[in-house]
C-alpha positions as a Markdown table, in Angstrom:
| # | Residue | x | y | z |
|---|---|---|---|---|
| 1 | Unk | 126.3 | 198.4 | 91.4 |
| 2 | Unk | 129.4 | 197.5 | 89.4 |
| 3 | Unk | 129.9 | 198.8 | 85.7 |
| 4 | Unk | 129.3 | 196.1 | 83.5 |
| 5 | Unk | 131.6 | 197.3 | 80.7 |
| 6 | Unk | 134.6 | 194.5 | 81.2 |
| 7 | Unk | 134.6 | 190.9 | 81.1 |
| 8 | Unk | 135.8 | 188.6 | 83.5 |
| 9 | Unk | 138.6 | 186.7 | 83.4 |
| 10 | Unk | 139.3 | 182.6 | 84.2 |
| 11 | Unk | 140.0 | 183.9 | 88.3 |
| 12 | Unk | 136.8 | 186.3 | 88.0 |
| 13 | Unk | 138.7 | 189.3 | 88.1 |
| 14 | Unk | 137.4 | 191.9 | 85.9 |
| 15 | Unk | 140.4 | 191.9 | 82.7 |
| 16 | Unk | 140.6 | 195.4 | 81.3 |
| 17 | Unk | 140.5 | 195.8 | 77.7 |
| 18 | Unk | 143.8 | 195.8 | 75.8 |
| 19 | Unk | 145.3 | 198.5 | 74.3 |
| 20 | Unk | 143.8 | 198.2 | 70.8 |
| 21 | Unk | 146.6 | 198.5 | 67.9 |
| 22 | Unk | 147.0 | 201.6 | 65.7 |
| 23 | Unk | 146.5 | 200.2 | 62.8 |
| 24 | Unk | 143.0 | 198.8 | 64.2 |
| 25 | Unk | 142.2 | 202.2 | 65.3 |
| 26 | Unk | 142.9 | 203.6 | 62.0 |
| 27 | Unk | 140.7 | 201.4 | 60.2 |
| 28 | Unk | 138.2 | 202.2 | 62.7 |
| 29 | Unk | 138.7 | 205.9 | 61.9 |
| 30 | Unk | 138.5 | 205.2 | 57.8 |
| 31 | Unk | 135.1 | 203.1 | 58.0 |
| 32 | Unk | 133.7 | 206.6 | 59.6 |
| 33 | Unk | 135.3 | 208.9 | 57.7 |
| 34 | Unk | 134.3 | 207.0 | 54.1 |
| 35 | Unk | 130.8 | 207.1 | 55.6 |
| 36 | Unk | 131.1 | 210.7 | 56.2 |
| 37 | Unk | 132.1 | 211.4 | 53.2 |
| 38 | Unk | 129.5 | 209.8 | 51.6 |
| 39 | Unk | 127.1 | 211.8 | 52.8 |
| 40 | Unk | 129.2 | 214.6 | 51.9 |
| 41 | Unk | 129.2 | 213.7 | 48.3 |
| 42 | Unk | 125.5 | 212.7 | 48.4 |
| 43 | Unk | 124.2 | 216.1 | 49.7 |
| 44 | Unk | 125.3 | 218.3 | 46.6 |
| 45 | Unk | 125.6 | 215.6 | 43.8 |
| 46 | Unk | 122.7 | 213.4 | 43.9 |
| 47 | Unk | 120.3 | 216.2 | 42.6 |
| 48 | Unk | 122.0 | 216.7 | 39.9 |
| 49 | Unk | 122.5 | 212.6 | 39.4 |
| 50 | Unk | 118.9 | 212.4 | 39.6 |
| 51 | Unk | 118.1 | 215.3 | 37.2 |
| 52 | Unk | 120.7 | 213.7 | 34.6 |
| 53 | Unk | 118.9 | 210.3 | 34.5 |
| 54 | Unk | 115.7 | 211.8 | 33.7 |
| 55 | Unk | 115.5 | 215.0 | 32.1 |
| 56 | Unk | 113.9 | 216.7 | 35.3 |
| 57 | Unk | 113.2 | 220.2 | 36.3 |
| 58 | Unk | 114.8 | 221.2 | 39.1 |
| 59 | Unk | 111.4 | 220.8 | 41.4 |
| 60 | Unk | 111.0 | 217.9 | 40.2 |
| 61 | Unk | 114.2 | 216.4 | 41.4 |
| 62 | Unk | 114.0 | 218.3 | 44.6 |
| 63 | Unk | 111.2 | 216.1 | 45.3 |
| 64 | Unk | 112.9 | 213.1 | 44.3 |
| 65 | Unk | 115.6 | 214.2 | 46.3 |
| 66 | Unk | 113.6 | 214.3 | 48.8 |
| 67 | Unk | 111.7 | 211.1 | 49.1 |
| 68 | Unk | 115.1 | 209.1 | 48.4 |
| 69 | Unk | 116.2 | 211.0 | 51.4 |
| 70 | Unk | 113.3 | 209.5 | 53.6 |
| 71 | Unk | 114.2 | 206.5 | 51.8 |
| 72 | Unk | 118.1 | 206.1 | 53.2 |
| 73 | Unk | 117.1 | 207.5 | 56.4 |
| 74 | Unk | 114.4 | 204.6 | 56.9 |
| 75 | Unk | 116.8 | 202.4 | 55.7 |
| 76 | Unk | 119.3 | 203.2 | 58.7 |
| 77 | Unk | 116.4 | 203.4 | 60.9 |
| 78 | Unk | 115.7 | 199.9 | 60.6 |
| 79 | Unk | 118.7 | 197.9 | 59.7 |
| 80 | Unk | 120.7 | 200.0 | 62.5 |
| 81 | Unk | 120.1 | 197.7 | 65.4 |
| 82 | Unk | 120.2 | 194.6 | 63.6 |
| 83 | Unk | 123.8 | 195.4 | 62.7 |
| 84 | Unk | 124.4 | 196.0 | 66.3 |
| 85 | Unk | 122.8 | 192.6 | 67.2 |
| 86 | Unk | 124.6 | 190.8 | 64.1 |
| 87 | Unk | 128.1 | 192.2 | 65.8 |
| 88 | Unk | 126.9 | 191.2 | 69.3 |
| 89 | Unk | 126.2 | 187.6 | 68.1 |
| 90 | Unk | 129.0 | 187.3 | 65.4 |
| 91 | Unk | 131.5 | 189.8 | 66.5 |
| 92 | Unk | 132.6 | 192.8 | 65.0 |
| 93 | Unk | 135.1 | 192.0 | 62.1 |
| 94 | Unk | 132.9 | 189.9 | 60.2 |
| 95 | Unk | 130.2 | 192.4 | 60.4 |
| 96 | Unk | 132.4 | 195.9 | 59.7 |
| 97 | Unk | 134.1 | 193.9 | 56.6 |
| 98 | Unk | 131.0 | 192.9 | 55.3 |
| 99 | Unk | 129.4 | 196.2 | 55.7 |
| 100 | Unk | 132.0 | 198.1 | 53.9 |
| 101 | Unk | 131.5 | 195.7 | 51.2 |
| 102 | Unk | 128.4 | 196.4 | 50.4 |
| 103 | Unk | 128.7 | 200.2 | 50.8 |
| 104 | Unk | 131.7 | 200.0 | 48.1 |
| 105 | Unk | 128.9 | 197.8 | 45.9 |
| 106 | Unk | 126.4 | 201.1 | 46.6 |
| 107 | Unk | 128.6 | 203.6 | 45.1 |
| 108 | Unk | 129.0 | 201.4 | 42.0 |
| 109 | Unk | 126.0 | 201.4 | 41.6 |
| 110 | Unk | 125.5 | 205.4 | 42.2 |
| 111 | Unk | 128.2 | 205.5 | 39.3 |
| 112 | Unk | 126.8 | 203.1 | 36.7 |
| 113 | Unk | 122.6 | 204.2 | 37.6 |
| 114 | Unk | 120.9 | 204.4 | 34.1 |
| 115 | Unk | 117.7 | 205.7 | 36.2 |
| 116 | Unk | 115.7 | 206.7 | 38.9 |
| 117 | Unk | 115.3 | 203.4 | 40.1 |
| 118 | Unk | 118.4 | 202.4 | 40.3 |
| 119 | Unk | 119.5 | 205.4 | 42.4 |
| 120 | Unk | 116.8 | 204.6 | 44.6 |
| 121 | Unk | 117.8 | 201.2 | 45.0 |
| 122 | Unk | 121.4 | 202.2 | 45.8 |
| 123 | Unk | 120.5 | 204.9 | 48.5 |
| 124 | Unk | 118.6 | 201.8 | 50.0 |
| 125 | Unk | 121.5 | 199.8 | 49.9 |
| 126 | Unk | 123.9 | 202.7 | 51.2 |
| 127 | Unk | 121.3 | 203.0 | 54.4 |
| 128 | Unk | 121.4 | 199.4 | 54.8 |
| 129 | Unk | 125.1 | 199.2 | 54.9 |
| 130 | Unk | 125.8 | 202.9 | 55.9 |
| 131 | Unk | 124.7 | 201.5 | 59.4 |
| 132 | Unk | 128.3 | 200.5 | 60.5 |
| 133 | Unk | 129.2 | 203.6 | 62.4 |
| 134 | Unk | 127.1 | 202.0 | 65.6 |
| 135 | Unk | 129.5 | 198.7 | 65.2 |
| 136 | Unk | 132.4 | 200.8 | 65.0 |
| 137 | Unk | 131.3 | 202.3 | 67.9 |
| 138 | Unk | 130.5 | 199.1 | 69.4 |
| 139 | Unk | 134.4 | 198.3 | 68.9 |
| 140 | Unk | 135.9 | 200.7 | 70.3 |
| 141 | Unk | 134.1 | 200.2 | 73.3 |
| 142 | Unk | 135.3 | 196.9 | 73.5 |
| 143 | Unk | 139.0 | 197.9 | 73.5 |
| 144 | Unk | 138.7 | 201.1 | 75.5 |
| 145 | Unk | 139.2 | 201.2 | 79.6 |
| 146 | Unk | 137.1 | 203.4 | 81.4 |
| 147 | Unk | 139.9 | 206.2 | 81.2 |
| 148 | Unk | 140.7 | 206.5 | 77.5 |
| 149 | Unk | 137.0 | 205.9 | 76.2 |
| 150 | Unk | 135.6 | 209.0 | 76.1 |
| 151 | Unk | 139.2 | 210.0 | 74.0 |
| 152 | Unk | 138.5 | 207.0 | 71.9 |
| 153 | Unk | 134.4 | 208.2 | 71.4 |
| 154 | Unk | 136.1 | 211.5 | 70.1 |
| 155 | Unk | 138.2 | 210.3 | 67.7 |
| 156 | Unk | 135.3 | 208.9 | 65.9 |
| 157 | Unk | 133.6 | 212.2 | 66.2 |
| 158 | Unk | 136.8 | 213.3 | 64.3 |
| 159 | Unk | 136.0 | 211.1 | 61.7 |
| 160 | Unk | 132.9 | 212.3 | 61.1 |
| 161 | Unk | 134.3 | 216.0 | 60.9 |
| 162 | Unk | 136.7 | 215.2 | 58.6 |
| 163 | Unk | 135.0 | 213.7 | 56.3 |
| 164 | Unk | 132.0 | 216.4 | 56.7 |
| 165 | Unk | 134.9 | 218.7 | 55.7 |
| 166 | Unk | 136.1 | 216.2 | 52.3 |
| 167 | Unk | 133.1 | 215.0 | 51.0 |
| 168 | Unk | 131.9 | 218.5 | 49.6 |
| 169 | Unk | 134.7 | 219.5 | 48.3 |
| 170 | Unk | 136.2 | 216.6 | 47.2 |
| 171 | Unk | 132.8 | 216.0 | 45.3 |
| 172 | Unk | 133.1 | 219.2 | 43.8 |
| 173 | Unk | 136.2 | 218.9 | 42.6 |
| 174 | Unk | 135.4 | 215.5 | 40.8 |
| 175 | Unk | 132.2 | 215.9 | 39.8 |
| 176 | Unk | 133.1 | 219.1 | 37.9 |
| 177 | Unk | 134.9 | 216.8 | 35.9 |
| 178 | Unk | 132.3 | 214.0 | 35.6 |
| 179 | Unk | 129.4 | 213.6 | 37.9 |
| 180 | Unk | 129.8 | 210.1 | 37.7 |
| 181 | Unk | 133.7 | 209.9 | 39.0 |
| 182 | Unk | 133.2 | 210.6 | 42.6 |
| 183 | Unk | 131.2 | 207.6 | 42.8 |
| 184 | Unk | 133.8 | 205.6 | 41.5 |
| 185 | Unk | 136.9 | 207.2 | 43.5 |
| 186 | Unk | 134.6 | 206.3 | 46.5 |
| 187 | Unk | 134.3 | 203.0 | 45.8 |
| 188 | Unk | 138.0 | 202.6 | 45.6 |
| 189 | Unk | 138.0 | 203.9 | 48.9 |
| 190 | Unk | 135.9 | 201.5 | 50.5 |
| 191 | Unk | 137.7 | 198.5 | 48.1 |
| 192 | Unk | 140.9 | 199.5 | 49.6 |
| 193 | Unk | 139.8 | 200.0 | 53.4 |
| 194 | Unk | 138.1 | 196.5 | 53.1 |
| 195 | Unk | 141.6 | 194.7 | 52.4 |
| 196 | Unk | 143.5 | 196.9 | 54.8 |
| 197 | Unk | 141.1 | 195.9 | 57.4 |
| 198 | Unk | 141.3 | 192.2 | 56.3 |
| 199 | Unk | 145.2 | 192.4 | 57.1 |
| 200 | Unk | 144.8 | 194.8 | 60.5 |
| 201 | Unk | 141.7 | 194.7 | 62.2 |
| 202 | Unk | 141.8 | 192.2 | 65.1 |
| 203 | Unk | 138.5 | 190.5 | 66.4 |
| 204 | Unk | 137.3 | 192.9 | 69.9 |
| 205 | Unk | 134.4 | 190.7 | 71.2 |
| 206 | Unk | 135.7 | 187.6 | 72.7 |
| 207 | Unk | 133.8 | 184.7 | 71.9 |
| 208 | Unk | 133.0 | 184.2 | 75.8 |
| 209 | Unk | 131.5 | 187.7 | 75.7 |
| 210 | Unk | 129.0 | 186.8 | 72.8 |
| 211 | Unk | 125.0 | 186.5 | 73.0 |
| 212 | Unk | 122.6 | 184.3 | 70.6 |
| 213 | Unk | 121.2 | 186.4 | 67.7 |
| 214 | Unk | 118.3 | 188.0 | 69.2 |
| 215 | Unk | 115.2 | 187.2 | 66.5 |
| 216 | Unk | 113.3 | 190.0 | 64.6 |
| 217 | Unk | 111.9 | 191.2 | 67.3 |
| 218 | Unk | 114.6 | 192.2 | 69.4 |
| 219 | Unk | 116.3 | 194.0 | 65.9 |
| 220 | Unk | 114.2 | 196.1 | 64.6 |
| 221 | Unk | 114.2 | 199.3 | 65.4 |
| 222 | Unk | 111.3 | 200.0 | 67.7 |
| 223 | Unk | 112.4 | 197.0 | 69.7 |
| 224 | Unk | 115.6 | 198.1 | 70.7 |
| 225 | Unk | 114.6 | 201.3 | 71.9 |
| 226 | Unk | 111.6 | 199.8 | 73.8 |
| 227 | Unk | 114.4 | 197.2 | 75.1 |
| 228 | Unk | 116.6 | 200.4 | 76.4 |
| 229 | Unk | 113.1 | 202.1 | 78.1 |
| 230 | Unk | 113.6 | 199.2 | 80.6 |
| 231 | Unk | 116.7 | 199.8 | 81.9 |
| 232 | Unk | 115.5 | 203.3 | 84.1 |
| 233 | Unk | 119.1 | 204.5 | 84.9 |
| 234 | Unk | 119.9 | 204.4 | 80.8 |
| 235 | Unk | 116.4 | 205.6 | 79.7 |
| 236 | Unk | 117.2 | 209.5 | 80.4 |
| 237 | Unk | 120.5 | 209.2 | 78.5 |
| 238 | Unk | 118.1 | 207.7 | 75.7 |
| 239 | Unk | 115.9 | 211.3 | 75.9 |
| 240 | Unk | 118.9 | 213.4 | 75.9 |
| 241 | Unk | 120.5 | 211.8 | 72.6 |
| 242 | Unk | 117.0 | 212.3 | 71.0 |
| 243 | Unk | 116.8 | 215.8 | 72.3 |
| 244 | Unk | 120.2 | 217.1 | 71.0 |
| 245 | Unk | 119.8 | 214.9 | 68.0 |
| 246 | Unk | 116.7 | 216.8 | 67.0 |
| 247 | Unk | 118.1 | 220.1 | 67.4 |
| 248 | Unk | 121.2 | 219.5 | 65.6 |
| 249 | Unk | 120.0 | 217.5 | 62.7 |
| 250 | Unk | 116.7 | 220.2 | 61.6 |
| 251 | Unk | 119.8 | 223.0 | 61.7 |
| 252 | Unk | 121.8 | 220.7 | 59.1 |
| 253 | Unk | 118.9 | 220.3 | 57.1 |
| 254 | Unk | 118.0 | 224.1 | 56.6 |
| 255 | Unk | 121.4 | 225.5 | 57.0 |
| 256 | Unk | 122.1 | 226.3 | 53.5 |
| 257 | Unk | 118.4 | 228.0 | 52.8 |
| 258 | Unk | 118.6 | 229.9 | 56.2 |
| 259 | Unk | 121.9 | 231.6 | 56.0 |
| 260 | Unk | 120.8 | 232.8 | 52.6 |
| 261 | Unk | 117.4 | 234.0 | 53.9 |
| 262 | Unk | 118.7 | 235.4 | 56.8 |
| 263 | Unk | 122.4 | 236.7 | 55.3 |
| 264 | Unk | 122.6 | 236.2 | 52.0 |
| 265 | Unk | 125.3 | 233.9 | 51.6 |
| 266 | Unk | 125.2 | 232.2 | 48.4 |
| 267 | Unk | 126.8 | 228.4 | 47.6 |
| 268 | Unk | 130.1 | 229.4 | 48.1 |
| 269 | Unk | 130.2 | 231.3 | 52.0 |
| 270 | Unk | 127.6 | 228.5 | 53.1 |
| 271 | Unk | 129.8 | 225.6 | 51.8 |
| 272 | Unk | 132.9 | 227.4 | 53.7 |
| 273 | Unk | 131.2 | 227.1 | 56.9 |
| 274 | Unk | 130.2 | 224.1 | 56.0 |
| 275 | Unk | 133.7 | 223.1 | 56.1 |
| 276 | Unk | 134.3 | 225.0 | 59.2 |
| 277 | Unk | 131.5 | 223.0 | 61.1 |
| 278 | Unk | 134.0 | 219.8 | 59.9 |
| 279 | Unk | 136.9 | 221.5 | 60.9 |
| 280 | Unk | 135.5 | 222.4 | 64.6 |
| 281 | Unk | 134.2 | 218.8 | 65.4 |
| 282 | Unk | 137.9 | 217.6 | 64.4 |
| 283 | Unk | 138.8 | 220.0 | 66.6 |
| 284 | Unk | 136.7 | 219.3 | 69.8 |
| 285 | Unk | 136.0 | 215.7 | 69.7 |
| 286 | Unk | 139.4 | 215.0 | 67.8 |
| 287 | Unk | 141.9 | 216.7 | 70.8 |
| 288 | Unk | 139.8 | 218.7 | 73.4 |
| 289 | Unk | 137.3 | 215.9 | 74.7 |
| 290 | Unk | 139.8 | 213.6 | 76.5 |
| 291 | Unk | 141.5 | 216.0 | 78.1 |
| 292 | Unk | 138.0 | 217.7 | 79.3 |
| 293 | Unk | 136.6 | 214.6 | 80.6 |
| 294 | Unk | 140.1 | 213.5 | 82.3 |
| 295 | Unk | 140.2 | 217.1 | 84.1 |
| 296 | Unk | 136.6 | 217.3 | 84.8 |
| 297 | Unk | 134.5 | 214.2 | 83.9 |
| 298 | Unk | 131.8 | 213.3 | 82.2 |
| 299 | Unk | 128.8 | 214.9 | 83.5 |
| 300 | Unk | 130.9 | 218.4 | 84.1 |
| 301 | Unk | 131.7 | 218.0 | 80.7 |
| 302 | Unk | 128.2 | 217.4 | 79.3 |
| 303 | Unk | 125.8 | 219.8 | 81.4 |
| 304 | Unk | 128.4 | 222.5 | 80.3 |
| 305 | Unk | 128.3 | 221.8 | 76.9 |
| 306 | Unk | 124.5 | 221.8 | 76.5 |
| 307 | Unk | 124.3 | 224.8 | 78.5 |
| 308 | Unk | 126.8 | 226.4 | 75.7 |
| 309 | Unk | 125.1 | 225.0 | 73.2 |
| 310 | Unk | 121.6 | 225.9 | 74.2 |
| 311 | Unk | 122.8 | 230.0 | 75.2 |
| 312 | Unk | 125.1 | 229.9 | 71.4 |
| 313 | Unk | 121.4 | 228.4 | 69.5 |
| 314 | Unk | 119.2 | 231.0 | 71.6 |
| 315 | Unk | 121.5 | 234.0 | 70.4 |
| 316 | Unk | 122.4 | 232.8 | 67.0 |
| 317 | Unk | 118.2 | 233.2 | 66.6 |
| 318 | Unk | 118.6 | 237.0 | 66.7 |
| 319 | Unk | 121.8 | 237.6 | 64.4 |
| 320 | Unk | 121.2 | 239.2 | 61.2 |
| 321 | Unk | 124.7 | 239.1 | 59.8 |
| 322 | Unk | 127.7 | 236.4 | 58.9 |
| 323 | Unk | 131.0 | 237.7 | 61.2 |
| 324 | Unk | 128.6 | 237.0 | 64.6 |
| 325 | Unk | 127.0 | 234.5 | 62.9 |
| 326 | Unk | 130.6 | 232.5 | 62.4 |
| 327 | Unk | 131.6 | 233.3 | 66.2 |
| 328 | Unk | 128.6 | 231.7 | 67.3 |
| 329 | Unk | 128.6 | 228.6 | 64.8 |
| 330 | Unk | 131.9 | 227.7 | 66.5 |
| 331 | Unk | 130.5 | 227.9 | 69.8 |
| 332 | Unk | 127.5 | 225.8 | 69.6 |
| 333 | Unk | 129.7 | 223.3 | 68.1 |
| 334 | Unk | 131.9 | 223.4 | 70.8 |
| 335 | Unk | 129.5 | 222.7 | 73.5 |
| 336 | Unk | 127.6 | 220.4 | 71.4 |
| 337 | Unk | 130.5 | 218.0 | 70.1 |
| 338 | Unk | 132.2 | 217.9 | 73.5 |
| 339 | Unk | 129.4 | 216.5 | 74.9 |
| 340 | Unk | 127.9 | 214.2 | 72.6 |
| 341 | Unk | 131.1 | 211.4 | 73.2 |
| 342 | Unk | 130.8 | 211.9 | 76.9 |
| 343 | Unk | 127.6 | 211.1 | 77.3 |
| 344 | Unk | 128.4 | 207.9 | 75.0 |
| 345 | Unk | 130.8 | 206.9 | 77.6 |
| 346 | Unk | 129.1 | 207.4 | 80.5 |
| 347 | Unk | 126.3 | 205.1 | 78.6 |
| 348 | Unk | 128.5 | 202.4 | 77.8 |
| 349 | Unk | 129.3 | 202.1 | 81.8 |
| 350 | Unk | 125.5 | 200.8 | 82.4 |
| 351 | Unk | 125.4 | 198.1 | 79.6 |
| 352 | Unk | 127.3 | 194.6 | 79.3 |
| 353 | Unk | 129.7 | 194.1 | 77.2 |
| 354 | Unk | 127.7 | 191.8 | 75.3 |
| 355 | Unk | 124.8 | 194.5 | 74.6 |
| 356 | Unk | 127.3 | 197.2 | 73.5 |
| 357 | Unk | 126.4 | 196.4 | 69.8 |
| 358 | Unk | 122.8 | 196.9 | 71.0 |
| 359 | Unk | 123.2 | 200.3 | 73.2 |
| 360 | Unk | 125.1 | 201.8 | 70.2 |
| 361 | Unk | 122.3 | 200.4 | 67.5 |
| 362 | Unk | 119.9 | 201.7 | 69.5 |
| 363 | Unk | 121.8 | 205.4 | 69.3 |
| 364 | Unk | 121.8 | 204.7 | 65.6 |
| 365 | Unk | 118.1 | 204.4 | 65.5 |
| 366 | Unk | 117.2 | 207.1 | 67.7 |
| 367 | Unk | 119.7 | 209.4 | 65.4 |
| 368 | Unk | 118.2 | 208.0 | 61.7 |
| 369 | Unk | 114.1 | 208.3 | 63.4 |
| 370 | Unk | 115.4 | 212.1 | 64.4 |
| 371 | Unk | 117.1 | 212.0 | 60.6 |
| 372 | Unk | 113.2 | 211.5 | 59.2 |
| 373 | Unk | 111.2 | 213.9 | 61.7 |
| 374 | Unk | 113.5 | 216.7 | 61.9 |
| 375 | Unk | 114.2 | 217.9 | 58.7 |
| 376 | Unk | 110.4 | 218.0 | 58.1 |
| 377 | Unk | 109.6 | 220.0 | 60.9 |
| 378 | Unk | 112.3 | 222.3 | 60.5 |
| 379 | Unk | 111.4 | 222.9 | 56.8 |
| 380 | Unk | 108.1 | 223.8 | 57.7 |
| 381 | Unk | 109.0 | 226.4 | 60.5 |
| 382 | Unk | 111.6 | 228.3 | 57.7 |
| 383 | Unk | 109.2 | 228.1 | 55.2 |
| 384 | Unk | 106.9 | 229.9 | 57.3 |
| 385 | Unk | 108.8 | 232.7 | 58.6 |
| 386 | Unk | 110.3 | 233.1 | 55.5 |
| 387 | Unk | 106.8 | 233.3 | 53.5 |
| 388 | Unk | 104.7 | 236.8 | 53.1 |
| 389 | Unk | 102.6 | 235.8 | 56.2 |
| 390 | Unk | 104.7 | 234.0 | 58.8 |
| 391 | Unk | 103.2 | 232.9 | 62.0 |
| 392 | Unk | 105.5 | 235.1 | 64.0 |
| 393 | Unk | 108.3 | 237.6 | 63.3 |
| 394 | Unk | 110.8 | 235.3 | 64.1 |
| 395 | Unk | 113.3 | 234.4 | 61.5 |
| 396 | Unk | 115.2 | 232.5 | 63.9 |
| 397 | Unk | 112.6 | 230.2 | 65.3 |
| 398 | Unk | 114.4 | 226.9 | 64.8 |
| 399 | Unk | 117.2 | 228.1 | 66.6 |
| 400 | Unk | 115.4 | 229.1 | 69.7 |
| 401 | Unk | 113.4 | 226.1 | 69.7 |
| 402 | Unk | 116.8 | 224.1 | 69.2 |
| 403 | Unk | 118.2 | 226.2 | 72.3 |
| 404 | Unk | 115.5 | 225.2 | 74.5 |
| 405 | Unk | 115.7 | 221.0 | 73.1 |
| 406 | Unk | 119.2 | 221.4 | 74.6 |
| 407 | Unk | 118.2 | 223.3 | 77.9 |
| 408 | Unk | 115.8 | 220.4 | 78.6 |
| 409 | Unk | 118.6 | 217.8 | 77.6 |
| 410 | Unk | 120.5 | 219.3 | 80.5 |
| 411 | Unk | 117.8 | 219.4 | 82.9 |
| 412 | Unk | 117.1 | 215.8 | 82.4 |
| 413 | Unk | 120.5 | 215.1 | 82.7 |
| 414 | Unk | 121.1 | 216.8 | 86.2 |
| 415 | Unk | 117.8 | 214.9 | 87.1 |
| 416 | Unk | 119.3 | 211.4 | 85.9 |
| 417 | Unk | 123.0 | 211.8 | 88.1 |
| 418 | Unk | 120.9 | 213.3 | 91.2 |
| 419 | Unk | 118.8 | 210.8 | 91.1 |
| 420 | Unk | 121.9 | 208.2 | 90.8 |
């Protein structure tokens, strides 16, 4: 069977993609980054936005922060794959510029909130919008060949380091001044990436290559996924994103309380390797990634980075100190983030190009459904071995429960290519 991931030209001869223009690629690279950075700002801000607009205790707006949290995840949950559809039916410029519209209209809002409510309705409106990073993806799938793909995948993991590593600190900085002002430079941002993409960014998805807007039932959520399950050769990919994605996102969400717990770091060491996390996926997916999968391909690449991932998780588990702690941080992230945009491009090879909105919706999904489960679950393991009367001894239960989510991600993976 042939890989699907080119159209056809006039003589049916399959036409490789063209070589897509810088300045396309950088725009590309900004809608990520300004995404990333949103979240960046959001994670150590919005508390204390939400306990300015209403006088709260601090419990109090850690459970507000919470539920607004569920809130933007469901948000990208659901409107994830009816982006990807949109872009599928419509093609991706209209969709990306209209998309970053609205996100620069959510941090106006973040900046002007009088209340509660309004906050709420923006984080809404940020998840709704904040879903672009599967069209982008979509995109540059469209305008990569089979050999500089997996390069192109990792520049958008890149993205998201670099904007991991901004966000923070650049929220800091500016919200030290006025808690309010981030929001507004943000939305600047976005303002001035919208016109430079009306002036740069080229159409990817040739009209020819276009599908009819699937109805409701083929863009929500659920539907996608269940769409995907019926393709067998993709279905195990599918299992392994979900895997990895559980492991990775229930570490994010407890990082901060664990490493005090467990090392006593306060804000400043965790928010320094924080920003190391950022700097080691710019690293990786940013210049190690294509030259991995050039030397070795894809599924070399991938079963060794879950295997290093899975053995750096399993050890991290029984450290008790920061300088190993570090060593190991940097190693999980290796095999983690060199694998994550190979295994993108080895999906893209089993879908048409007219479902690549839809195959990278349907990641979206399966990431913002892992975004509501996993931080919940994870929680609730720290809080129990950190309390007087933990279930086991284990401080580091996550992280061996993460190692083993990654050593069954590899052993479905060696079963999907043998069975190929």
């Amino acid at each position: 069977m042939t890989s699907p991931d080119r159209s056809t030209g006039p003589d049916g001869t399959a036409e490789r993609p063209q070589e897509p223009s810088p300045h396309a690629l950088a725009f590309i690279f900004l809608v990520v980054t300004i995404d990333m950075m949103g979240v960046g700002l959001a994670f150590p801000l919005l508390p204390k936005l939400i306990q300015g607009v209403g006088d709260f205790t601090i419990s109090e707006a850690a459970f507000f922060n919470g539920a607004i949290a569920v809130l933007y995840a469901l948000a990208q949950f659901a409107f994830s794959p009816l982006v990807g559809n949109l872009s599928d039916a419509y093609g991706r410029r209209p969709v990306l510029l209209i998309a970053q519209t609205g996100l620069a209209l959510d941090y106006l809002l973040m900046a002007l909130a009088p209340n509660l409510w309004w906050i709420a309705a923006a984080r809404l409106v940020s998840g709704m919008f904040g879903a672009t990073v599967s069209t982008a993806s979509a995109y540059v799938t469209d305008v990569s060949t089979p050999e500089n793909r997996a390069r192109n995948f990792g520049f958008i993991g890149m993205a998201f380091g670099l904007g991991f590593v901004i966000g923070p600190f650049a929220g800091g900085l500016l919200g030290a001044i006025d808690i309010h002002l981030p929001f507004f430079v943000s939305a600047g941002l976005v303002a001035l990436n919208v016109a430079f993409g009306c002036v740069v960014l080229p159409e990817s998805l040739a009209p020819r290559d276009r599908r009819p807007l699937a109805g409701w039932r083929q863009s929500n959520p659920l539907a996608a996924l269940r769409l995907l399950t019926r393709l067998p050769r993709l279905t195990p990919y599918l299992t392994c994103f979900f895997l990895v994605f559980m492991a990775q996102r229930g570490l994010e969400s407890i990082w901060v309380l664990y490493a005090d717990f467990r090392f006593g770091w306060g804000i400043r060491e965790a928010a320094f390797s924080l920003a190391f996390v950022g700097l080691m996926y710019i690293i990786v997916q940013g210049f190690l990634v294509g030259h991995a999968v050039r030397r070795f391909g894809e599924p070399r690449v991938i079963g060794a980075g879950y295997l290093l991932a899975a053995v750096s998780l399993i050890a991290f588990a029984f450290v008790d100190s920061g300088g190993p702690a570090i060593v190991l941080v940097g190693s999980f992230i290796l095999g983690a983030a060199i694998a994550e945009p190979a295994l993108k491009s080895l999906a893209t090879q089993l879908i048409a190009a007219n479902q690549q909105g839809l195959l990278q919706g349907a990641i979206a999904s399966v990431n913002s459904l892992v975004i509501i489960l996993a931080p919940a679950l994870a929680n609730l393991v720290l809080a129990n071995v950190s309390g007087p009367t933990p279930l086991a001894p284990l401080p580091g239960a996550w992280f061996l429960f993460g190692g083993g989510l990654f050593l069954l991600a590899f052993v479905v993976f060696r079963r999907a290519r043998a069975a190929t």
